[in-house]
Amino acid sequence: MLSPLTLVNGLACAHGSVLDRGFAYGDGLFETLAVDQRSPLRLDRHLARLREGARRLRIPLDDQLEAVISDELRSLCEAFEAPQAVAKIILTRGEGGRGYRPPTGVQPGRIVRLSERPVFPRSHEETGIELFLCETRLGINPALAGIKHLNRLEQVLARSEWEDEYPEGLVRDIEGRIVEGTMSNLFLLKNGELLTPRLHRCGVAGTVRALIIESAQKHGIAVRETDLWLKDLEEADAMAVTNSLIGYWPVNAFQGRRYTIAPWQRLLAPWLKEGVKQC
């Protein structure tokens, strides 16, 4: 087990202030990145999402602070014991007193952390995974939809529904729409069209999700963001889940139905590699 490396507001330590609003209220954002050969993958995309989340939560994130975060991340990548790792960036509103009202004139807090990268079975990518259907539902809140805020209790509850017999679980909103996996986004192939859930009510708009949508359009493959229901999954020809650490995993089974590994899923690996080169 490799020891994690952590910088809290630029200082080498593993704990922050109990007064930080990220700790007290989940008042902040985070990004999780894969690190390969001591280089954070798709950093530009992650910083762009962090910037958009900060804008929507009204947490000040200027070019200078963004550059500091990027420099700290790269320095930890160089210092880490292994060339492959998982990086986590946390941005909070900063320290504040009691009460929900955001204080004025507060300096944002930041945590940059590197830890050992998990090793997933190669079979997940090569022959696919079976998805679990979670009973926990996601609340609908357009003000927070798409961004990766620190309030993740819904995902914690959903992931607590099974042990390790399934690699991932699928989550619906309170009205029954398919939203995402507990840690991933969903794509399905139906009638020759690539579909993915709309995320304007809830859910996280993943960086790999965006890359796949862009790549599909670039290669002339029809792709559509739309409301999806369990019936759509039953009628799908193929499915896959994606995130920044796993890349993509085809789905071979869900709710008693078997799925094929569609040809378009074999395109995902080169698309992801090309996405790394672009950043």
CSV table of C-alpha atoms in Angstrom, one decimal:
chain,number,residue,atom,x,y,z
A,1,MET,CA,0.0,0.0,0.0
A,2,LEU,CA,1.5,3.3,-1.1
A,3,SER,CA,1.2,6.3,1.3
A,4,PRO,CA,-1.0,9.1,0.0
A,5,LEU,CA,0.4,12.6,-0.5
A,6,THR,CA,-1.8,15.5,0.5
A,7,LEU,CA,-1.5,19.3,0.3
A,8,VAL,CA,-4.1,21.4,2.3
A,9,ASN,CA,-4.0,25.0,1.2
A,10,GLY,CA,-0.4,24.4,0.0
A,11,LEU,CA,0.8,22.7,3.2
A,12,ALA,CA,1.9,19.1,3.4
A,13,CYS,CA,-0.6,17.6,5.9
A,14,ALA,CA,-3.6,15.2,5.9
A,15,HIS,CA,-6.2,17.2,7.7
A,16,GLY,CA,-8.0,20.6,7.4
A,17,SER,CA,-9.9,22.9,9.6
A,18,VAL,CA,-13.1,21.9,11.3
A,19,LEU,CA,-14.3,25.4,10.5
A,20,ASP,CA,-14.1,24.8,6.8
A,21,ARG,CA,-17.6,24.9,5.2
A,22,GLY,CA,-16.7,22.0,3.0
A,23,PHE,CA,-16.5,19.9,6.2
A,24,ALA,CA,-19.5,21.5,7.9
A,25,TYR,CA,-21.9,21.7,5.0
A,26,GLY,CA,-20.4,20.0,2.0
A,27,ASP,CA,-20.0,23.5,0.6
A,28,GLY,CA,-17.6,22.8,-2.2
A,29,LEU,CA,-16.6,20.8,-5.2
A,30,PHE,CA,-14.2,18.0,-6.1
A,31,GLU,CA,-12.6,16.4,-9.1
A,32,THR,CA,-11.1,12.9,-9.4
A,33,LEU,CA,-8.5,12.3,-12.0
A,34,ALA,CA,-6.4,9.4,-13.3
A,35,VAL,CA,-2.6,9.9,-13.2
A,36,ASP,CA,-0.5,8.1,-15.8
A,37,GLN,CA,3.3,8.3,-16.1
A,38,ARG,CA,3.1,11.1,-13.5
A,39,SER,CA,0.8,13.2,-15.7
A,40,PRO,CA,-2.8,14.0,-14.7
A,41,LEU,CA,-5.1,12.9,-17.6
A,42,ARG,CA,-7.5,15.3,-19.1
A,43,LEU,CA,-6.6,18.0,-16.6
A,44,ASP,CA,-8.0,20.8,-18.8
A,45,ARG,CA,-11.4,19.2,-18.8
A,46,HIS,CA,-11.4,18.7,-15.1
A,47,LEU,CA,-10.4,22.2,-14.4
A,48,ALA,CA,-13.1,23.5,-16.7
A,49,ARG,CA,-15.8,21.5,-14.8
A,50,LEU,CA,-14.3,22.8,-11.5
A,51,ARG,CA,-14.5,26.3,-12.8
A,52,GLU,CA,-18.1,25.9,-14.0
A,53,GLY,CA,-19.1,24.4,-10.6
A,54,ALA,CA,-17.4,27.2,-8.7
A,55,ARG,CA,-19.3,29.8,-10.9
A,56,ARG,CA,-22.6,28.2,-10.1
A,57,LEU,CA,-21.9,27.9,-6.4
A,58,ARG,CA,-20.4,31.4,-6.3
A,59,ILE,CA,-17.1,30.2,-5.0
A,60,PRO,CA,-14.3,32.5,-6.2
A,61,LEU,CA,-11.9,30.6,-8.5
A,62,ASP,CA,-9.7,33.0,-10.5
A,63,ASP,CA,-6.9,32.2,-12.9
A,64,GLN,CA,-4.3,32.6,-10.2
A,65,LEU,CA,-5.9,30.0,-7.9
A,66,GLU,CA,-6.5,27.6,-10.7
A,67,ALA,CA,-2.8,27.8,-11.7
A,68,VAL,CA,-1.8,27.2,-8.0
A,69,ILE,CA,-4.0,24.1,-7.9
A,70,SER,CA,-2.6,22.8,-11.2
A,71,ASP,CA,1.0,23.4,-10.0
A,72,GLU,CA,0.4,21.7,-6.7
A,73,LEU,CA,-1.1,18.7,-8.5
A,74,ARG,CA,1.8,18.4,-10.9
A,75,SER,CA,4.3,18.6,-8.0
A,76,LEU,CA,2.5,15.8,-6.2
A,77,CYS,CA,2.5,13.7,-9.3
A,78,GLU,CA,6.3,14.1,-9.6
A,79,ALA,CA,6.8,13.3,-5.9
A,80,PHE,CA,4.5,10.2,-5.7
A,81,GLU,CA,6.1,6.8,-5.4
A,82,ALA,CA,4.4,5.3,-8.4
A,83,PRO,CA,3.8,6.8,-11.9
A,84,GLN,CA,0.2,5.7,-11.8
A,85,ALA,CA,-2.1,7.2,-9.2
A,86,VAL,CA,-5.5,8.8,-8.4
A,87,ALA,CA,-5.6,12.5,-7.9
A,88,LYS,CA,-8.4,14.3,-6.0
A,89,ILE,CA,-8.9,18.1,-6.0
A,90,ILE,CA,-11.3,19.6,-3.5
A,91,LEU,CA,-12.3,23.2,-3.6
A,92,THR,CA,-14.4,24.6,-0.7
A,93,ARG,CA,-15.8,28.0,0.1
A,94,GLY,CA,-13.3,28.2,3.0
A,95,GLU,CA,-13.6,28.7,6.7
A,96,GLY,CA,-16.7,30.3,8.1
A,97,GLY,CA,-18.7,30.5,11.3
A,98,ARG,CA,-22.0,28.9,12.2
A,99,GLY,CA,-25.0,29.2,9.9
A,100,TYR,CA,-25.8,28.4,6.3
A,101,ARG,CA,-25.4,32.0,4.9
A,102,PRO,CA,-22.1,32.1,2.9
A,103,PRO,CA,-19.7,34.5,4.6
A,104,THR,CA,-18.2,37.4,2.6
A,105,GLY,CA,-14.5,37.9,2.0
A,106,VAL,CA,-13.6,34.3,2.7
A,107,GLN,CA,-10.6,32.7,1.1
A,108,PRO,CA,-11.5,29.4,-0.7
A,109,GLY,CA,-10.0,26.3,0.7
A,110,ARG,CA,-8.2,23.7,-1.4
A,111,ILE,CA,-7.0,20.1,-1.0
A,112,VAL,CA,-4.9,18.3,-3.5
A,113,ARG,CA,-4.3,14.6,-2.8
A,114,LEU,CA,-2.6,11.7,-4.6
A,115,SER,CA,-3.2,8.1,-3.6
A,116,GLU,CA,-2.7,4.6,-5.0
A,117,ARG,CA,-4.6,3.8,-8.2
A,118,PRO,CA,-7.1,0.9,-7.9
A,119,VAL,CA,-6.5,-2.1,-10.2
A,120,PHE,CA,-9.7,-3.3,-11.8
A,121,PRO,CA,-10.1,-6.8,-13.4
A,122,ARG,CA,-9.3,-6.7,-17.2
A,123,SER,CA,-12.5,-8.6,-17.7
A,124,HIS,CA,-14.5,-5.6,-16.8
A,125,GLU,CA,-13.3,-3.9,-20.0
A,126,GLU,CA,-12.9,-7.0,-22.2
A,127,THR,CA,-16.1,-9.0,-21.5
A,128,GLY,CA,-18.2,-6.5,-19.6
A,129,ILE,CA,-19.9,-6.2,-16.2
A,130,GLU,CA,-23.3,-6.9,-14.7
A,131,LEU,CA,-25.1,-3.8,-13.4
A,132,PHE,CA,-27.0,-3.6,-10.1
A,133,LEU,CA,-30.3,-1.6,-9.9
A,134,CYS,CA,-30.2,0.6,-6.8
A,135,GLU,CA,-33.4,1.4,-4.8
A,136,THR,CA,-31.9,4.7,-3.6
A,137,ARG,CA,-33.2,7.6,-5.7
A,138,LEU,CA,-31.6,10.9,-6.6
A,139,GLY,CA,-33.4,14.1,-5.7
A,140,ILE,CA,-34.2,16.6,-8.4
A,141,ASN,CA,-32.4,19.9,-8.2
A,142,PRO,CA,-31.5,21.7,-11.4
A,143,ALA,CA,-29.3,24.2,-9.5
A,144,LEU,CA,-26.9,21.4,-8.7
A,145,ALA,CA,-27.3,19.2,-11.7
A,146,GLY,CA,-24.2,18.3,-13.6
A,147,ILE,CA,-21.6,19.7,-11.2
A,148,LYS,CA,-19.5,17.5,-8.9
A,149,HIS,CA,-20.4,19.1,-5.5
A,150,LEU,CA,-19.4,17.6,-2.2
A,151,ASN,CA,-22.9,16.5,-1.2
A,152,ARG,CA,-22.6,12.8,-2.1
A,153,LEU,CA,-24.9,11.1,0.6
A,154,GLU,CA,-27.2,9.8,-2.1
A,155,GLN,CA,-24.3,8.0,-3.8
A,156,VAL,CA,-23.1,6.7,-0.4
A,157,LEU,CA,-26.6,5.2,0.3
A,158,ALA,CA,-26.9,3.8,-3.1
A,159,ARG,CA,-23.4,2.1,-3.0
A,160,SER,CA,-24.2,0.6,0.5
A,161,GLU,CA,-27.0,-1.5,-1.1
A,162,TRP,CA,-24.6,-4.2,-2.3
A,163,GLU,CA,-21.2,-5.6,-1.5
A,164,ASP,CA,-18.7,-6.5,-4.2
A,165,GLU,CA,-20.8,-8.9,-6.3
A,166,TYR,CA,-21.5,-6.1,-8.8
A,167,PRO,CA,-18.9,-3.7,-10.1
A,168,GLU,CA,-21.4,-0.8,-10.4
A,169,GLY,CA,-25.0,0.1,-9.6
A,170,LEU,CA,-27.5,2.2,-11.7
A,171,VAL,CA,-29.4,5.0,-10.0
A,172,ARG,CA,-32.7,6.6,-10.9
A,173,ASP,CA,-34.2,10.0,-9.9
A,174,ILE,CA,-37.3,10.1,-7.7
A,175,GLU,CA,-39.5,10.1,-10.8
A,176,GLY,CA,-38.0,6.9,-12.1
A,177,ARG,CA,-35.7,8.3,-14.9
A,178,ILE,CA,-32.3,6.6,-15.3
A,179,VAL,CA,-29.6,9.1,-14.3
A,180,GLU,CA,-26.2,7.4,-13.9
A,181,GLY,CA,-24.2,4.9,-12.1
A,182,THR,CA,-23.1,5.5,-8.5
A,183,MET,CA,-19.7,6.5,-9.9
A,184,SER,CA,-20.2,6.6,-13.6
A,185,ASN,CA,-22.2,7.8,-16.6
A,186,LEU,CA,-24.3,5.5,-18.8
A,187,PHE,CA,-24.4,5.1,-22.6
A,188,LEU,CA,-26.7,2.8,-24.5
A,189,LEU,CA,-27.1,1.8,-28.1
A,190,LYS,CA,-30.7,1.6,-29.3
A,191,ASN,CA,-31.9,1.3,-32.9
A,192,GLY,CA,-28.4,2.4,-34.1
A,193,GLU,CA,-28.4,5.6,-32.0
A,194,LEU,CA,-26.1,6.3,-29.1
A,195,LEU,CA,-28.1,7.6,-26.1
A,196,THR,CA,-27.2,9.0,-22.7
A,197,PRO,CA,-29.4,10.4,-19.9
A,198,ARG,CA,-30.0,14.1,-19.8
A,199,LEU,CA,-28.5,15.6,-16.6
A,200,HIS,CA,-30.4,18.8,-16.3
A,201,ARG,CA,-32.3,17.7,-13.2
A,202,CYS,CA,-29.6,15.8,-11.3
A,203,GLY,CA,-26.5,13.7,-11.8
A,204,VAL,CA,-22.8,14.5,-12.6
A,205,ALA,CA,-21.7,15.4,-16.1
A,206,GLY,CA,-18.6,13.4,-16.4
A,207,THR,CA,-15.5,14.5,-18.3
A,208,VAL,CA,-15.3,11.2,-20.1
A,209,ARG,CA,-19.0,11.4,-20.9
A,210,ALA,CA,-18.4,14.8,-22.6
A,211,LEU,CA,-15.4,13.4,-24.5
A,212,ILE,CA,-17.4,10.4,-25.8
A,213,ILE,CA,-20.3,12.6,-27.0
A,214,GLU,CA,-17.8,14.9,-28.8
A,215,SER,CA,-15.9,11.9,-30.3
A,216,ALA,CA,-19.1,10.2,-31.5
A,217,GLN,CA,-20.3,13.4,-33.2
A,218,LYS,CA,-16.9,13.9,-34.8
A,219,HIS,CA,-17.0,10.3,-36.2
A,220,GLY,CA,-20.5,10.7,-37.6
A,221,ILE,CA,-22.2,8.5,-35.0
A,222,ALA,CA,-25.6,9.8,-33.9
A,223,VAL,CA,-25.7,10.6,-30.2
A,224,ARG,CA,-28.5,12.1,-28.2
A,225,GLU,CA,-29.0,13.2,-24.6
A,226,THR,CA,-32.5,12.3,-23.5
A,227,ASP,CA,-34.7,11.0,-20.7
A,228,LEU,CA,-34.3,7.3,-20.3
A,229,TRP,CA,-36.4,4.8,-18.4
A,230,LEU,CA,-36.0,1.1,-17.5
A,231,LYS,CA,-38.0,0.2,-20.6
A,232,ASP,CA,-35.3,1.8,-22.7
A,233,LEU,CA,-32.6,-0.3,-21.1
A,234,GLU,CA,-34.7,-3.4,-21.7
A,235,GLU,CA,-34.9,-2.5,-25.4
A,236,ALA,CA,-31.3,-1.5,-25.8
A,237,ASP,CA,-28.9,-3.4,-27.9
A,238,ALA,CA,-25.8,-2.6,-25.9
A,239,MET,CA,-24.7,-0.5,-22.9
A,240,ALA,CA,-21.6,0.9,-21.2
A,241,VAL,CA,-20.6,2.9,-18.2
A,242,THR,CA,-17.8,5.5,-18.1
A,243,ASN,CA,-15.7,7.6,-15.8
A,244,SER,CA,-12.3,9.1,-15.5
A,245,LEU,CA,-10.7,6.2,-13.7
A,246,ILE,CA,-12.2,3.2,-15.4
A,247,GLY,CA,-12.5,4.7,-18.9
A,248,TYR,CA,-15.4,2.5,-20.0
A,249,TRP,CA,-16.9,-0.8,-19.0
A,250,PRO,CA,-19.3,-2.5,-21.4
A,251,VAL,CA,-22.4,-3.9,-19.7
A,252,ASN,CA,-23.1,-7.6,-20.4
A,253,ALA,CA,-26.0,-8.1,-18.1
A,254,PHE,CA,-28.7,-6.1,-16.3
A,255,GLN,CA,-32.0,-7.2,-14.6
A,256,GLY,CA,-31.7,-10.7,-16.1
A,257,ARG,CA,-31.1,-9.5,-19.7
A,258,ARG,CA,-27.8,-10.2,-21.6
A,259,TYR,CA,-26.2,-7.6,-23.8
A,260,THR,CA,-23.7,-7.9,-26.6
A,261,ILE,CA,-20.4,-6.0,-26.8
A,262,ALA,CA,-21.4,-3.7,-29.6
A,263,PRO,CA,-18.8,-2.6,-32.3
A,264,TRP,CA,-19.1,1.0,-31.3
A,265,GLN,CA,-17.9,0.2,-27.8
A,266,ARG,CA,-14.6,-1.0,-29.3
A,267,LEU,CA,-14.2,2.6,-30.5
A,268,LEU,CA,-14.2,4.0,-27.0
A,269,ALA,CA,-10.6,3.0,-26.2
A,270,PRO,CA,-9.1,5.0,-29.1
A,271,TRP,CA,-11.4,7.9,-28.5
A,272,LEU,CA,-10.2,8.1,-24.9
A,273,LYS,CA,-6.6,7.9,-25.9
A,274,GLU,CA,-7.2,10.7,-28.4
A,275,GLY,CA,-8.8,12.7,-25.7
A,276,VAL,CA,-5.7,12.4,-23.6
A,277,LYS,CA,-3.6,13.8,-26.5
A,278,GLN,CA,-5.9,16.8,-26.9
A,279,CYS,CA,-5.5,17.9,-23.3
